[in-house]
């Protein structure tokens, strides 16, 4: 292949990561790191490699760079998850909440936000699951998590209602 072609090498690194060949992807990434390249895809790939290695500070650095350049849902989710893995939930929560201010119907981001809230923030979790229950009705995970958090806050009547909704809702196959 053309070792001096940054686009081909970037594509090759991307394919290595997609195939979970992280060592080869990292080797190729190291080989081109001194070349003048400011492409966000390389930062995203490096973030994935470092995240796989559980080197979360490095992964956060790369995912942050990607998100600054391209603030997409995928880049946000990668950054927020990695912040969560690095026990930086509050920072992840702020990012997700800010994104949801502009994209209120984004279910993936709302799910992750609900999961990142600590057990002490069950009321916030409940709020997120209630919003999800209206936007994606008949979702077993939403009703289960909503009911569980209500139960933990001794909101037993509400929890029972949501469990009943879970069992009486038509299944996705109906």
PDB file of N, CA and C in Angstrom, residues 37-77:
ATOM      1  N   UNK A  37      -1.105  16.320  10.280  1.00  0.00           N
ATOM      2  CA  UNK A  37      -2.473  15.911   9.996  1.00  0.00           C
ATOM      3  C   UNK A  37      -3.346  16.313  11.169  1.00  0.00           C
ATOM      4  N   UNK A  38      -4.417  16.962  10.858  1.00  0.00           N
ATOM      5  CA  UNK A  38      -5.320  17.427  11.898  1.00  0.00           C
ATOM      6  C   UNK A  38      -6.711  16.844  11.669  1.00  0.00           C
ATOM      7  N   UNK A  39      -6.765  15.645  11.154  1.00  0.00           N
ATOM      8  CA  UNK A  39      -8.043  15.046  10.798  1.00  0.00           C
ATOM      9  C   UNK A  39      -8.738  14.478  12.031  1.00  0.00           C
ATOM     10  N   UNK A  40     -10.006  14.824  12.177  1.00  0.00           N
ATOM     11  CA  UNK A  40     -10.760  14.380  13.354  1.00  0.00           C
ATOM     12  C   UNK A  40     -10.901  12.855  13.409  1.00  0.00           C
ATOM     13  N   UNK A  41     -10.908  12.199  12.262  1.00  0.00           N
ATOM     14  CA  UNK A  41     -11.065  10.742  12.253  1.00  0.00           C
ATOM     15  C   UNK A  41      -9.910  10.052  12.988  1.00  0.00           C
ATOM     16  N   UNK A  42      -8.701  10.579  12.832  1.00  0.00           N
ATOM     17  CA  UNK A  42      -7.555   9.988  13.528  1.00  0.00           C
ATOM     18  C   UNK A  42      -7.692  10.155  15.040  1.00  0.00           C
ATOM     19  N   UNK A  43      -8.211  11.284  15.478  1.00  0.00           N
ATOM     20  CA  UNK A  43      -8.447  11.466  16.914  1.00  0.00           C
ATOM     21  C   UNK A  43      -9.507  10.487  17.415  1.00  0.00           C
ATOM     22  N   UNK A  44     -10.551  10.289  16.630  1.00  0.00           N
ATOM     23  CA  UNK A  44     -11.599   9.342  17.027  1.00  0.00           C
ATOM     24  C   UNK A  44     -11.036   7.921  17.121  1.00  0.00           C
ATOM     25  N   UNK A  45     -10.216   7.557  16.159  1.00  0.00           N
ATOM     26  CA  UNK A  45      -9.594   6.229  16.161  1.00  0.00           C
ATOM     27  C   UNK A  45      -8.655   6.082  17.353  1.00  0.00           C
ATOM     28  N   UNK A  46      -7.847   7.106  17.602  1.00  0.00           N
ATOM     29  CA  UNK A  46      -6.935   7.057  18.750  1.00  0.00           C
ATOM     30  C   UNK A  46      -7.736   6.952  20.047  1.00  0.00           C
ATOM     31  N   UNK A  47      -8.841   7.675  20.139  1.00  0.00           N
ATOM     32  CA  UNK A  47      -9.703   7.582  21.320  1.00  0.00           C
ATOM     33  C   UNK A  47     -10.209   6.172  21.529  1.00  0.00           C
ATOM     34  N   UNK A  48     -10.616   5.518  20.446  1.00  0.00           N
ATOM     35  CA  UNK A  48     -11.089   4.134  20.562  1.00  0.00           C
ATOM     36  C   UNK A  48      -9.975   3.199  21.016  1.00  0.00           C
ATOM     37  N   UNK A  49      -8.802   3.384  20.474  1.00  0.00           N
ATOM     38  CA  UNK A  49      -7.672   2.525  20.849  1.00  0.00           C
ATOM     39  C   UNK A  49      -7.351   2.705  22.330  1.00  0.00           C
ATOM     40  N   UNK A  50      -7.214   3.952  22.758  1.00  0.00           N
ATOM     41  CA  UNK A  50      -6.890   4.205  24.169  1.00  0.00           C
ATOM     42  C   UNK A  50      -8.012   3.757  25.096  1.00  0.00           C
ATOM     43  N   UNK A  51      -9.242   3.905  24.661  1.00  0.00           N
ATOM     44  CA  UNK A  51     -10.370   3.435  25.472  1.00  0.00           C
ATOM     45  C   UNK A  51     -10.315   1.913  25.621  1.00  0.00           C
ATOM     46  N   UNK A  52     -10.022   1.231  24.517  1.00  0.00           N
ATOM     47  CA  UNK A  52      -9.881  -0.227  24.567  1.00  0.00           C
ATOM     48  C   UNK A  52      -8.779  -0.638  25.545  1.00  0.00           C
ATOM     49  N   UNK A  53      -7.700   0.144  25.579  1.00  0.00           N
ATOM     50  CA  UNK A  53      -6.585  -0.145  26.489  1.00  0.00           C
ATOM     51  C   UNK A  53      -6.861   0.328  27.921  1.00  0.00           C
ATOM     52  N   UNK A  54      -8.023   0.934  28.118  1.00  0.00           N
ATOM     53  CA  UNK A  54      -8.412   1.498  29.418  1.00  0.00           C
ATOM     54  C   UNK A  54      -7.505   2.650  29.852  1.00  0.00           C
ATOM     55  N   UNK A  55      -6.910   3.295  28.884  1.00  0.00           N
ATOM     56  CA  UNK A  55      -6.134   4.501  29.125  1.00  0.00           C
ATOM     57  C   UNK A  55      -7.093   5.677  28.899  1.00  0.00           C
ATOM     58  N   UNK A  56      -7.995   5.848  29.873  1.00  0.00           N
ATOM     59  CA  UNK A  56      -9.083   6.796  29.705  1.00  0.00           C
ATOM     60  C   UNK A  56      -8.644   8.257  29.599  1.00  0.00           C
ATOM     61  N   UNK A  57      -7.633   8.701  30.338  1.00  0.00           N
ATOM     62  CA  UNK A  57      -7.227  10.105  30.154  1.00  0.00           C
ATOM     63  C   UNK A  57      -6.804  10.412  28.711  1.00  0.00           C
ATOM     64  N   UNK A  58      -6.050   9.502  28.090  1.00  0.00           N
ATOM     65  CA  UNK A  58      -5.653   9.701  26.694  1.00  0.00           C
ATOM     66  C   UNK A  58      -6.872   9.638  25.774  1.00  0.00           C
ATOM     67  N   UNK A  59      -7.758   8.686  26.037  1.00  0.00           N
ATOM     68  CA  UNK A  59      -8.962   8.553  25.214  1.00  0.00           C
ATOM     69  C   UNK A  59      -9.808   9.823  25.314  1.00  0.00           C
ATOM     70  N   UNK A  60      -9.942  10.356  26.527  1.00  0.00           N
ATOM     71  CA  UNK A  60     -10.724  11.586  26.728  1.00  0.00           C
ATOM     72  C   UNK A  60     -10.111  12.746  25.950  1.00  0.00           C
ATOM     73  N   UNK A  61      -8.802  12.832  25.986  1.00  0.00           N
ATOM     74  CA  UNK A  61      -8.120  13.906  25.250  1.00  0.00           C
ATOM     75  C   UNK A  61      -8.472  13.850  23.759  1.00  0.00           C
ATOM     76  N   UNK A  62      -8.427  12.654  23.191  1.00  0.00           N
ATOM     77  CA  UNK A  62      -8.713  12.497  21.763  1.00  0.00           C
ATOM     78  C   UNK A  62     -10.195  12.691  21.462  1.00  0.00           C
ATOM     79  N   UNK A  63     -11.068  12.092  22.272  1.00  0.00           N
ATOM     80  CA  UNK A  63     -12.504  12.250  22.038  1.00  0.00           C
ATOM     81  C   UNK A  63     -12.939  13.703  22.228  1.00  0.00           C
ATOM     82  N   UNK A  64     -12.312  14.412  23.167  1.00  0.00           N
ATOM     83  CA  UNK A  64     -12.632  15.840  23.360  1.00  0.00           C
ATOM     84  C   UNK A  64     -12.259  16.641  22.122  1.00  0.00           C
ATOM     85  N   UNK A  65     -11.113  16.336  21.578  1.00  0.00           N
ATOM     86  CA  UNK A  65     -10.671  17.019  20.371  1.00  0.00           C
ATOM     87  C   UNK A  65     -11.640  16.771  19.222  1.00  0.00           C
ATOM     88  N   UNK A  66     -12.086  15.543  19.082  1.00  0.00           N
ATOM     89  CA  UNK A  66     -13.032  15.201  18.016  1.00  0.00           C
ATOM     90  C   UNK A  66     -14.348  15.943  18.228  1.00  0.00           C
ATOM     91  N   UNK A  67     -14.827  15.941  19.458  1.00  0.00           N
ATOM     92  CA  UNK A  67     -16.120  16.573  19.737  1.00  0.00           C
ATOM     93  C   UNK A  67     -16.058  18.087  19.516  1.00  0.00           C
ATOM     94  N   UNK A  68     -14.924  18.691  19.809  1.00  0.00           N
ATOM     95  CA  UNK A  68     -14.771  20.132  19.556  1.00  0.00           C
ATOM     96  C   UNK A  68     -14.824  20.427  18.061  1.00  0.00           C
ATOM     97  N   UNK A  69     -14.229  19.532  17.264  1.00  0.00           N
ATOM     98  CA  UNK A  69     -14.205  19.737  15.819  1.00  0.00           C
ATOM     99  C   UNK A  69     -15.544  19.392  15.167  1.00  0.00           C
ATOM    100  N   UNK A  70     -16.158  18.317  15.648  1.00  0.00           N
ATOM    101  CA  UNK A  70     -17.420  17.836  15.079  1.00  0.00           C
ATOM    102  C   UNK A  70     -18.344  17.412  16.218  1.00  0.00           C
ATOM    103  N   UNK A  71     -19.193  18.315  16.704  1.00  0.00           N
ATOM    104  CA  UNK A  71     -20.068  17.993  17.840  1.00  0.00           C
ATOM    105  C   UNK A  71     -21.298  17.166  17.430  1.00  0.00           C
ATOM    106  N   UNK A  72     -21.046  15.932  17.034  1.00  0.00           N
ATOM    107  CA  UNK A  72     -22.124  15.035  16.624  1.00  0.00           C
ATOM    108  C   UNK A  72     -22.540  14.141  17.791  1.00  0.00           C
ATOM    109  N   UNK A  73     -23.665  13.473  17.604  1.00  0.00           N
ATOM    110  CA  UNK A  73     -24.161  12.545  18.630  1.00  0.00           C
ATOM    111  C   UNK A  73     -23.132  11.455  18.930  1.00  0.00           C
ATOM    112  N   UNK A  74     -22.578  10.852  17.896  1.00  0.00           N
ATOM    113  CA  UNK A  74     -21.608   9.771  18.094  1.00  0.00           C
ATOM    114  C   UNK A  74     -20.385  10.258  18.861  1.00  0.00           C
ATOM    115  N   UNK A  75     -19.862  11.406  18.491  1.00  0.00           N
ATOM    116  CA  UNK A  75     -18.682  11.929  19.178  1.00  0.00           C
ATOM    117  C   UNK A  75     -18.994  12.283  20.623  1.00  0.00           C
ATOM    118  N   UNK A  76     -20.188  12.796  20.865  1.00  0.00           N
ATOM    119  CA  UNK A  76     -20.620  13.086  22.234  1.00  0.00           C
ATOM    120  C   UNK A  76     -20.726  11.806  23.050  1.00  0.00           C
ATOM    121  N   UNK A  77     -21.353  10.788  22.489  1.00  0.00           N
ATOM    122  CA  UNK A  77     -21.519   9.521  23.212  1.00  0.00           C
ATOM    123  C   UNK A  77     -20.168   8.890  23.544  1.00  0.00           C
TER     124      UNK A  77
END
